């Protein structure tokens, strides 16, 4: 780590994290080289690092391994933000610089209480935690359910007629994958005889086999028909 000349505009980067700068003490612009760690599992931390420039990857440490990837942060990110919610000042993640990195280091000793008393910053943290939980749950579903299961469950929930006419871009967004991957998955379902092509979209070819793949993961939006007869 190298300390750099800290200008007023550098410190104002903290406002991107919804931080009121009024009572923040001794923020310092610092630089790290590729491969350097911002924090390491089990390391006692004296600073909270706010990413200003560069790319950082976070990992869940594993014995004798680099660790399992948690996420990648480009130009903005906080390391290790969970330090604010614990009293031991011990990091529980590994954050490694992928590029040349600049951060604003904020001493925890003088700023912990200031930061956690700022509602806008705490809300910023909460939104980040919520996004992380969503990402983790999505990863869990894809480990538990193959994409073909996810797609069949999606079709069962979303189709409103005998045919399912795909909006590939929306479907890819909903399933957190790419259109190309979905189209390959559809090809596999067609080859297995689970689905077949219709006039406009796709139809269920083998209802029994389709239901084996449909795990009811998604809430149905199919409209119920009411008969007045």
XYZ file of N, CA and C in Angstrom:
687
model
N 0.848 -1.191 0.000
C 0.000 0.000 0.000
C 0.882 1.239 0.000
N 0.510 2.206 -0.793
C 1.230 3.474 -0.834
C 0.243 4.606 -0.562
N 0.596 5.475 0.360
C -0.231 6.647 0.611
C 0.051 7.698 -0.450
N -1.018 8.299 -0.987
C -0.908 9.305 -2.037
C -1.362 10.658 -1.493
N -1.005 11.694 -2.210
C -1.519 13.006 -1.853
C -3.046 12.989 -1.953
N -3.691 13.401 -0.887
C -5.147 13.335 -0.822
C -5.739 14.716 -1.052
N -6.457 14.854 -2.155
C -7.077 16.124 -2.514
C -8.554 16.123 -2.078
N -9.125 17.299 -2.044
C -10.528 17.410 -1.621
C -11.457 16.620 -2.521
N -11.168 16.640 -3.838
C -12.037 15.890 -4.759
C -11.933 14.378 -4.554
N -10.777 13.919 -4.055
C -10.629 12.495 -3.752
C -11.552 12.097 -2.605
N -11.554 12.901 -1.551
C -12.373 12.606 -0.379
C -13.860 12.621 -0.739
N -14.246 13.470 -1.686
C -15.659 13.562 -2.066
C -16.168 12.294 -2.755
N -15.264 11.382 -3.104
C -15.694 10.077 -3.618
C -16.570 9.370 -2.583
N -16.307 9.627 -1.300
C -17.103 8.994 -0.244
C -18.578 9.367 -0.334
N -18.880 10.488 -0.948
C -20.282 10.882 -1.107
C -21.026 9.936 -2.050
N -20.277 9.251 -2.925
C -20.907 8.238 -3.789
C -21.450 7.081 -2.968
N -20.944 6.925 -1.750
C -21.417 5.885 -0.842
C -22.443 6.437 0.152
N -22.982 7.610 -0.153
C -23.997 8.266 0.687
C -23.466 8.606 2.075
N -22.194 8.985 2.137
C -21.568 9.363 3.400
C -21.542 10.884 3.528
N -21.984 11.367 4.677
C -21.858 12.779 5.031
C -20.434 12.981 5.542
N -19.667 13.841 4.899
C -18.243 13.998 5.203
C -17.975 14.862 6.435
N -19.006 15.451 6.998
C -18.819 16.465 8.036
C -17.901 16.010 9.168
N -18.150 14.809 9.707
C -17.397 14.354 10.890
C -16.409 13.233 10.584
N -16.178 12.949 9.320
C -15.229 11.893 8.953
C -13.800 12.387 9.200
N -13.020 11.567 9.919
C -11.671 11.975 10.310
C -10.595 11.220 9.521
N -9.616 11.956 9.052
C -8.379 11.426 8.466
C -8.567 10.454 7.295
N -9.433 10.745 6.336
C -9.489 9.890 5.135
C -8.209 10.072 4.325
N -7.737 8.975 3.719
C -6.460 9.015 3.012
C -6.573 8.254 1.698
N -6.117 8.879 0.605
C -6.065 8.196 -0.687
C -4.848 7.281 -0.702
N -5.063 6.017 -1.042
C -3.985 5.023 -1.057
C -4.029 4.237 -2.363
N -2.893 3.649 -2.718
C -2.784 2.862 -3.947
C -2.293 1.453 -3.617
N -2.825 0.476 -4.353
C -2.416 -0.918 -4.223
C -2.048 -1.443 -5.603
N -1.129 -2.393 -5.636
C -0.718 -3.031 -6.881
C -1.561 -4.271 -7.157
N -1.619 -4.727 -8.418
C -2.323 -5.983 -8.717
C -1.760 -7.126 -7.880
N -2.648 -7.925 -7.321
C -2.227 -9.049 -6.495
C -2.132 -8.737 -5.019
N -2.141 -7.455 -4.649
C -2.118 -7.097 -3.235
C -3.499 -7.292 -2.621
N -3.504 -7.555 -1.327
C -4.755 -7.766 -0.611
C -5.184 -6.494 0.111
N -6.460 -6.142 -0.045
C -7.025 -5.072 0.764
C -7.342 -5.592 2.161
N -7.829 -6.810 2.230
C -8.070 -7.452 3.514
C -7.935 -8.955 3.332
N -7.635 -9.614 4.432
C -7.387 -11.058 4.419
C -8.171 -11.692 5.551
N -8.661 -12.892 5.332
C -9.429 -13.601 6.349
C -8.613 -13.745 7.637
N -9.200 -13.331 8.747
C -8.530 -13.442 10.036
C -7.627 -12.274 10.380
N -7.496 -11.329 9.446
C -6.622 -10.186 9.672
C -7.348 -9.103 10.473
N -6.652 -8.532 11.452
C -7.215 -7.417 12.184
C -7.102 -6.168 11.330
N -8.219 -5.493 11.137
C -8.281 -4.351 10.235
C -8.352 -3.050 11.023
N -7.542 -2.088 10.608
C -7.581 -0.765 11.221
C -8.309 0.249 10.336
N -8.539 -0.139 9.080
C -9.140 0.785 8.116
C -10.285 0.110 7.377
N -11.214 0.932 6.937
C -12.240 0.517 5.987
C -11.843 1.127 4.652
N -11.819 0.305 3.598
C -11.372 0.773 2.292
C -12.566 0.990 1.365
N -12.637 2.183 0.795
C -13.688 2.528 -0.167
C -13.039 2.620 -1.549
N -13.440 1.742 -2.446
C -12.833 1.671 -3.765
C -13.128 2.941 -4.563
N -12.063 3.540 -5.084
C -12.193 4.749 -5.896
C -11.882 4.486 -7.353
N -11.002 3.495 -7.603
C -10.588 3.222 -8.977
C -9.961 1.838 -9.038
N -10.310 1.075 -10.079
C -9.716 -0.243 -10.265
C -10.695 -1.373 -10.018
N -10.186 -2.599 -10.067
C -11.014 -3.796 -9.942
C -10.515 -4.660 -8.783
N -11.464 -5.102 -7.945
C -11.155 -5.925 -6.783
C -12.063 -7.142 -6.781
N -11.489 -8.305 -6.482
C -12.272 -9.538 -6.380
C -12.310 -9.983 -4.929
N -13.481 -10.388 -4.452
C -13.611 -10.891 -3.092
C -13.795 -12.402 -3.121
N -13.244 -13.062 -2.105
C -13.240 -14.511 -2.042
C -13.633 -14.987 -0.649
N -14.273 -16.158 -0.594
C -14.419 -16.877 0.663
C -13.196 -17.765 0.782
N -12.341 -17.550 1.755
C -11.099 -18.321 1.835
C -11.352 -19.808 1.999
N -10.486 -20.601 1.401
C -10.505 -22.048 1.550
C -9.084 -22.505 1.835
N -8.954 -23.569 2.608
C -7.632 -24.036 2.986
C -6.813 -24.426 1.756
N -5.614 -23.867 1.673
C -4.654 -24.174 0.627
C -5.189 -23.860 -0.772
N -6.217 -23.009 -0.845
C -6.764 -22.591 -2.136
C -6.934 -21.081 -2.143
N -7.083 -20.536 -3.333
C -7.285 -19.089 -3.437
C -8.605 -18.677 -2.800
N -9.606 -19.579 -2.830
C -10.905 -19.273 -2.242
C -12.012 -19.294 -3.275
N -13.226 -19.312 -2.783
C -14.409 -19.304 -3.648
C -14.813 -17.872 -3.931
N -15.049 -17.555 -5.204
C -15.351 -16.178 -5.596
C -16.697 -15.734 -5.035
N -16.685 -14.570 -4.386
C -17.916 -13.948 -3.907
C -18.429 -12.911 -4.884
N -17.522 -12.089 -5.407
C -17.941 -11.038 -6.320
C -16.767 -10.252 -6.858
N -17.073 -9.400 -7.814
C -16.056 -8.524 -8.417
C -16.585 -7.096 -8.376
N -15.743 -6.182 -7.975
C -16.119 -4.779 -7.823
C -15.234 -3.925 -8.720
N -15.855 -3.053 -9.483
C -15.119 -2.173 -10.390
C -15.452 -0.726 -10.031
N -14.427 0.000 -9.596
C -14.486 1.438 -9.285
C -15.254 1.787 -8.010
N -16.138 0.936 -7.545
C -16.819 1.211 -6.290
C -17.002 -0.092 -5.506
N -16.858 -0.014 -4.202
C -17.011 -1.169 -3.326
C -16.407 -0.848 -1.967
N -16.843 -1.572 -0.921
C -16.369 -1.335 0.442
C -15.757 -2.620 0.980
N -14.580 -2.509 1.596
C -13.856 -3.690 2.071
C -13.295 -3.435 3.473
N -13.630 -4.203 4.444
C -14.687 -5.184 4.577
C -15.821 -4.493 5.316
N -16.954 -4.224 4.669
C -18.031 -3.452 5.284
C -18.645 -4.147 6.488
N -18.509 -5.486 6.597
C -19.073 -6.180 7.758
C -18.339 -5.828 9.049
N -17.168 -5.207 8.929
C -16.437 -4.769 10.126
C -17.269 -3.783 10.945
N -18.130 -3.027 10.271
C -18.950 -2.045 10.973
C -20.027 -2.704 11.830
N -20.380 -3.944 11.497
C -21.453 -4.628 12.202
C -20.928 -5.572 13.288
N -19.611 -5.677 13.423
C -18.995 -6.532 14.435
C -18.012 -5.701 15.257
N -17.651 -6.229 16.410
C -16.781 -5.474 17.313
C -15.351 -6.007 17.354
N -15.057 -7.045 16.567
C -13.734 -7.657 16.699
C -12.694 -7.079 15.741
N -13.156 -6.261 14.768
C -12.246 -5.672 13.774
C -11.484 -6.726 12.959
N -12.041 -7.928 12.879
C -11.409 -9.014 12.129
C -12.147 -9.211 10.815
N -11.405 -9.217 9.710
C -12.024 -9.445 8.405
C -12.330 -10.924 8.222
N -13.431 -11.203 7.530
C -13.818 -12.584 7.253
C -13.904 -12.851 5.756
N -13.338 -11.965 4.963
C -13.250 -12.196 3.532
C -11.826 -11.910 3.072
N -11.553 -12.309 1.867
C -10.272 -12.022 1.215
C -10.563 -11.147 0.003
N -10.002 -9.942 -0.010
C -10.222 -9.010 -1.123
C -8.878 -8.744 -1.790
N -8.766 -9.128 -3.058
C -7.501 -9.023 -3.783
C -7.654 -8.091 -4.977
N -6.636 -7.268 -5.222
C -6.667 -6.312 -6.331
C -6.363 -7.035 -7.642
N -7.245 -6.872 -8.615
C -7.016 -7.463 -9.936
C -6.243 -6.514 -10.838
N -6.313 -5.221 -10.553
C -5.630 -4.188 -11.333
C -4.946 -3.233 -10.356
N -4.312 -2.210 -10.887
C -3.901 -1.101 -10.022
C -5.156 -0.516 -9.403
N -5.111 -0.291 -8.107
C -6.304 0.111 -7.364
C -6.007 1.339 -6.519
N -6.983 2.243 -6.470
C -6.944 3.370 -5.538
C -8.159 3.284 -4.620
N -7.913 3.522 -3.341
C -8.989 3.487 -2.351
C -8.887 4.715 -1.459
N -10.002 5.043 -0.818
C -9.986 5.986 0.284
C -10.008 5.146 1.560
N -8.941 5.200 2.343
C -8.896 4.460 3.602
C -9.438 5.354 4.708
N -10.331 4.790 5.518
C -10.977 5.530 6.599
C -10.684 4.788 7.904
N -9.969 5.409 8.841
C -9.639 4.731 10.098
C -10.898 4.330 10.870
N -10.973 3.061 11.239
C -12.139 2.565 11.955
C -12.241 3.143 13.359
N -11.108 3.309 14.011
C -11.104 3.749 15.405
C -11.865 5.054 15.579
N -11.661 5.988 14.681
C -12.257 7.315 14.831
C -13.584 7.479 14.084
N -13.908 6.535 13.192
C -15.051 6.764 12.299
C -16.161 5.728 12.377
N -15.967 4.650 13.120
C -16.994 3.599 13.175
C -18.336 4.162 13.617
N -18.376 4.842 14.746
C -19.643 5.344 15.282
C -20.245 6.406 14.370
N -19.376 7.213 13.744
C -19.873 8.235 12.824
C -20.591 7.580 11.647
N -19.975 6.548 11.081
C -20.538 5.895 9.898
C -21.859 5.190 10.204
N -21.897 4.426 11.292
C -23.113 3.647 11.554
C -24.242 4.514 12.097
N -23.962 5.790 12.377
C -25.019 6.703 12.818
C -25.598 7.520 11.665
N -25.093 7.264 10.439
C -25.588 7.994 9.274
C -26.629 7.141 8.533
N -27.913 7.493 8.605
C -28.971 6.672 8.008
C -28.778 6.408 6.509
N -28.347 7.416 5.760
C -28.206 7.233 4.310
C -27.126 6.204 3.997
N -26.024 6.244 4.734
C -24.952 5.279 4.515
C -25.392 3.879 4.934
N -26.078 3.774 6.068
C -26.550 2.463 6.526
C -27.526 1.860 5.514
N -28.398 2.704 4.938
C -29.311 2.227 3.891
C -28.520 1.761 2.674
N -27.455 2.482 2.335
C -26.569 2.075 1.234
C -26.021 0.679 1.496
N -25.554 0.436 2.721
C -25.051 -0.883 3.077
C -26.146 -1.943 2.963
N -27.345 -1.614 3.477
C -28.440 -2.579 3.469
C -28.804 -2.994 2.049
N -28.823 -2.028 1.129
C -29.128 -2.347 -0.267
C -28.062 -3.280 -0.842
N -26.813 -3.037 -0.473
C -25.745 -3.913 -0.940
C -25.883 -5.319 -0.403
N -26.246 -5.445 0.877
C -26.452 -6.770 1.465
C -27.619 -7.485 0.793
N -28.695 -6.750 0.500
C -29.855 -7.352 -0.160
C -29.483 -7.889 -1.536
N -28.703 -7.103 -2.281
C -28.267 -7.556 -3.610
C -27.399 -8.794 -3.496
N -26.538 -8.832 -2.478
C -25.679 -9.999 -2.278
C -26.497 -11.239 -1.948
N -27.524 -11.078 -1.104
C -28.376 -12.212 -0.755
C -29.107 -12.726 -1.986
N -29.624 -11.802 -2.815
C -30.297 -12.217 -4.056
C -29.352 -13.004 -4.943
N -28.125 -12.522 -5.067
C -27.137 -13.200 -5.900
C -26.823 -14.581 -5.339
N -26.698 -14.662 -4.015
C -26.388 -15.942 -3.378
C -27.519 -16.937 -3.565
N -28.770 -16.461 -3.424
C -29.910 -17.348 -3.611
C -30.002 -17.822 -5.044
N -29.691 -16.940 -5.984
C -29.703 -17.336 -7.384
C -28.659 -18.415 -7.642
N -27.476 -18.268 -7.053
C -26.430 -19.271 -7.200
C -26.873 -20.591 -6.593
N -27.583 -20.517 -5.450
C -28.086 -21.717 -4.798
C -29.068 -22.460 -5.700
N -30.002 -21.711 -6.319
C -30.984 -22.344 -7.181
C -30.317 -23.033 -8.360
N -29.290 -22.374 -8.957
C -28.668 -22.972 -10.123
C -27.836 -24.194 -9.759
N -27.332 -24.248 -8.509
C -26.628 -25.448 -8.070
C -27.621 -26.570 -7.794
N -28.789 -26.197 -7.249
C -29.790 -27.203 -6.897
C -30.590 -27.650 -8.111
N -30.913 -26.703 -8.992
C -31.760 -27.001 -10.137
C -31.009 -26.708 -11.435
N -30.832 -27.683 -12.314
C -30.220 -27.422 -13.625
C -31.072 -26.435 -14.423
N -30.472 -25.823 -15.432
C -31.178 -24.807 -16.201
C -32.404 -25.375 -16.895
N -32.350 -26.625 -17.339
C -33.519 -27.198 -18.007
C -34.708 -27.311 -17.047
N -34.427 -27.563 -15.760
C -35.484 -27.587 -14.750
C -36.029 -26.181 -14.526
N -35.120 -25.209 -14.450
C -35.540 -23.821 -14.271
C -36.407 -23.361 -15.433
N -36.001 -23.729 -16.663
C -36.736 -23.276 -17.848
C -38.113 -23.920 -17.915
N -38.208 -25.204 -17.642
C -39.523 -25.862 -17.650
C -40.437 -25.280 -16.576
N -39.887 -25.006 -15.414
C -40.678 -24.403 -14.336
C -41.134 -23.002 -14.726
N -40.262 -22.286 -15.413
C -40.583 -20.934 -15.880
C -41.705 -20.975 -16.915
N -41.605 -21.914 -17.856
C -42.628 -22.047 -18.888
C -43.982 -22.409 -18.264
N -43.948 -23.332 -17.301
C -45.193 -23.747 -16.645
C -45.869 -22.573 -15.949
N -45.071 -21.662 -15.400
C -45.629 -20.532 -14.666
C -46.069 -19.397 -15.583
N -45.353 -19.194 -16.690
C -45.551 -17.991 -17.490
C -46.478 -18.178 -18.689
N -46.634 -19.389 -19.188
C -47.443 -19.538 -20.395
C -48.907 -19.272 -20.080
N -49.581 -18.603 -20.978
C -50.992 -18.257 -20.787
C -51.888 -18.974 -21.792
N -51.283 -19.784 -22.636
C -52.039 -20.513 -23.653
C -51.361 -21.862 -23.857
N -51.845 -22.624 -24.825
C -51.265 -23.929 -25.098
C -49.823 -23.803 -25.578
N -49.501 -22.654 -26.170
C -48.129 -22.395 -26.609
C -47.472 -21.379 -25.675
N -46.176 -21.550 -25.508
C -45.379 -20.542 -24.810
C -44.558 -19.802 -25.852
N -44.849 -18.515 -26.004
C -44.127 -17.675 -26.960
C -43.060 -16.905 -26.182
N -41.810 -17.243 -26.362
C -40.778 -16.667 -25.483
C -40.410 -15.232 -25.823
N -40.208 -14.467 -24.766
C -39.479 -13.203 -24.854
C -38.092 -13.543 -24.315
N -37.194 -13.887 -25.221
C -35.912 -14.453 -24.799
C -35.123 -13.521 -23.893
N -35.151 -12.249 -24.193
C -34.378 -11.301 -23.392
C -34.909 -11.213 -21.959
N -36.239 -11.169 -21.824
C -36.826 -11.116 -20.490
C -36.600 -12.417 -19.745
N -36.740 -13.524 -20.455
C -36.534 -14.835 -19.843
C -35.094 -14.968 -19.353
N -34.143 -14.521 -20.171
C -32.733 -14.582 -19.780
C -32.480 -13.737 -18.545
N -33.111 -12.571 -18.488
C -32.951 -11.690 -17.323
C -33.551 -12.331 -16.084
N -34.732 -12.916 -16.216
C -35.405 -13.537 -15.079
C -34.633 -14.733 -14.546
N -34.007 -15.499 -15.448
C -33.276 -16.693 -15.046
C -31.795 -16.427 -14.810
N -31.390 -15.147 -14.927
C -30.002 -14.743 -14.660
C -29.010 -15.513 -15.531
N -29.325 -15.576 -16.822
C -28.420 -16.250 -17.749
C -28.424 -15.472 -19.063
N -27.871 -16.061 -20.124
C -27.815 -15.377 -21.409
C -28.830 -15.988 -22.368
N -29.205 -15.206 -23.365
C -30.149 -15.691 -24.377
C -29.568 -16.903 -25.110
N -28.286 -16.840 -25.438
C -27.651 -17.944 -26.159
C -27.708 -19.241 -25.352
N -27.463 -19.130 -24.034
C -27.521 -20.311 -23.177
C -28.933 -20.870 -23.116
N -29.930 -19.987 -23.035
C -31.328 -20.429 -23.014
C -31.708 -21.139 -24.301
N -31.264 -20.601 -25.434
C -31.602 -21.215 -26.718
C -30.979 -22.602 -26.845
N -29.760 -22.761 -26.304
C -29.149 -24.091 -26.306
C -29.936 -25.048 -25.416
N -30.390 -24.535 -24.271
C -31.186 -25.355 -23.356
C -32.499 -25.761 -24.015
N -33.133 -24.828 -24.732
C -34.369 -25.149 -25.448
C -34.121 -26.237 -26.484
N -33.013 -26.154 -27.178
C -32.669 -27.192 -28.159
C -32.562 -28.559 -27.517
N -32.001 -28.622 -26.323
C -31.886 -29.880 -25.605
C -33.264 -30.431 -25.228
N -34.166 -29.541 -24.772
C -35.516 -29.977 -24.412
C -36.289 -30.467 -25.633
N -36.046 -29.838 -26.794
C -36.679 -30.297 -28.034
C -36.136 -31.657 -28.432
N -34.829 -31.836 -28.325
C -34.210 -33.105 -28.709
C -34.662 -34.257 -27.817
N -34.950 -33.960 -26.553
C -35.417 -34.989 -25.629
C -36.898 -35.289 -25.806
N -37.587 -34.491 -26.619
C -39.011 -34.711 -26.839
C -39.886 -34.188 -25.727
N -39.329 -33.349 -24.871
C -40.109 -32.768 -23.777
C -40.996 -31.654 -24.313
N -40.438 -30.839 -25.217
C -41.165 -29.767 -25.874
C -41.138 -29.981 -27.377
N -42.019 -29.270 -28.074
C -42.005 -29.288 -29.531
C -42.346 -27.895 -30.034
N -41.981 -27.631 -31.249
C -42.246 -26.312 -31.820
C -43.712 -26.197 -32.213
N -44.288 -25.014 -31.938
C -45.649 -24.719 -32.355
C -45.637 -23.714 -33.484
N -46.775 -23.101 -33.747
C -46.848 -22.126 -34.831
C -46.094 -20.846 -34.492
N -46.168 -20.443 -33.227
C -45.522 -19.192 -32.815
C -44.434 -19.395 -31.765
N -44.527 -20.478 -31.012
C -43.573 -20.684 -29.930
C -43.316 -22.155 -29.696
N -43.532 -22.596 -28.456
C -43.234 -23.971 -28.096
C -44.390 -24.560 -27.310
N -44.597 -25.875 -27.495
C -45.679 -26.590 -26.840
C -45.091 -27.778 -26.085
N -45.853 -28.254 -25.098
C -45.433 -29.431 -24.350
C -45.691 -30.662 -25.198
N -44.655 -31.442 -25.452
C -44.773 -32.651 -26.271
C -45.039 -33.878 -25.408
N -44.410 -33.939 -24.254
C -44.563 -35.087 -23.356
C -44.936 -34.554 -21.975
N -46.244 -34.485 -21.649
C -46.680 -33.889 -20.379
C -46.083 -34.564 -19.145
N -45.954 -35.893 -19.193
C -45.428 -36.611 -18.029
C -43.969 -36.231 -17.782
N -43.174 -36.254 -18.864
C -41.763 -35.906 -18.742
C -41.583 -34.433 -18.384
N -42.452 -33.590 -18.951
C -42.382 -32.165 -18.651
C -42.602 -31.924 -17.155
N -43.570 -32.619 -16.564
C -43.861 -32.418 -15.145
C -42.736 -32.932 -14.266
N -41.933 -33.891 -14.775
C -40.771 -34.337 -14.018
C -39.729 -33.224 -13.921
N -39.677 -32.376 -14.954
C -38.736 -31.258 -14.966
C -39.306 -30.033 -14.253
N -40.640 -29.885 -14.285
C -41.274 -28.732 -13.665
C -41.333 -28.929 -12.155
N -40.543 -28.138 -11.425
C -40.510 -28.270 -9.967
C -41.332 -27.182 -9.274
N -42.076 -26.399 -10.054
C -42.920 -25.372 -9.444
C -42.140 -24.281 -8.737
N -40.973 -23.939 -9.271
C -40.107 -22.949 -8.629
C -40.703 -21.550 -8.713
N -41.378 -21.270 -9.824
C -41.907 -19.929 -10.049
C -43.406 -19.898 -9.805
N -43.881 -18.772 -9.237
C -45.321 -18.599 -9.027
C -46.010 -18.459 -10.368
N -47.146 -19.104 -10.501
C -47.859 -19.063 -11.777
C -48.543 -17.722 -11.975
N -48.508 -17.249 -13.213
C -49.221 -16.023 -13.588
C -50.339 -16.340 -14.587
N -50.610 -17.617 -14.754
C -51.616 -18.010 -15.725
C -53.007 -17.579 -15.258
N -53.755 -16.985 -16.137
C -55.093 -16.525 -15.810
C -56.061 -17.701 -15.771
N -56.875 -17.707 -14.723
C -57.900 -18.743 -14.622
C -59.120 -18.337 -15.435
N -59.644 -19.267 -16.191
C -60.823 -18.982 -16.999
C -62.070 -19.267 -16.179
N -62.969 -18.315 -16.180
C -64.225 -18.479 -15.441
C -65.352 -18.721 -16.451
N -66.118 -19.735 -16.197
C -67.216 -20.094 -17.093
C -68.548 -19.758 -16.423
N -69.339 -19.012 -17.128
C -70.629 -18.605 -16.572
C -71.765 -19.552 -16.928
N -71.397 -20.564 -17.687
C -72.458 -21.473 -18.144
C -72.923 -22.352 -16.996
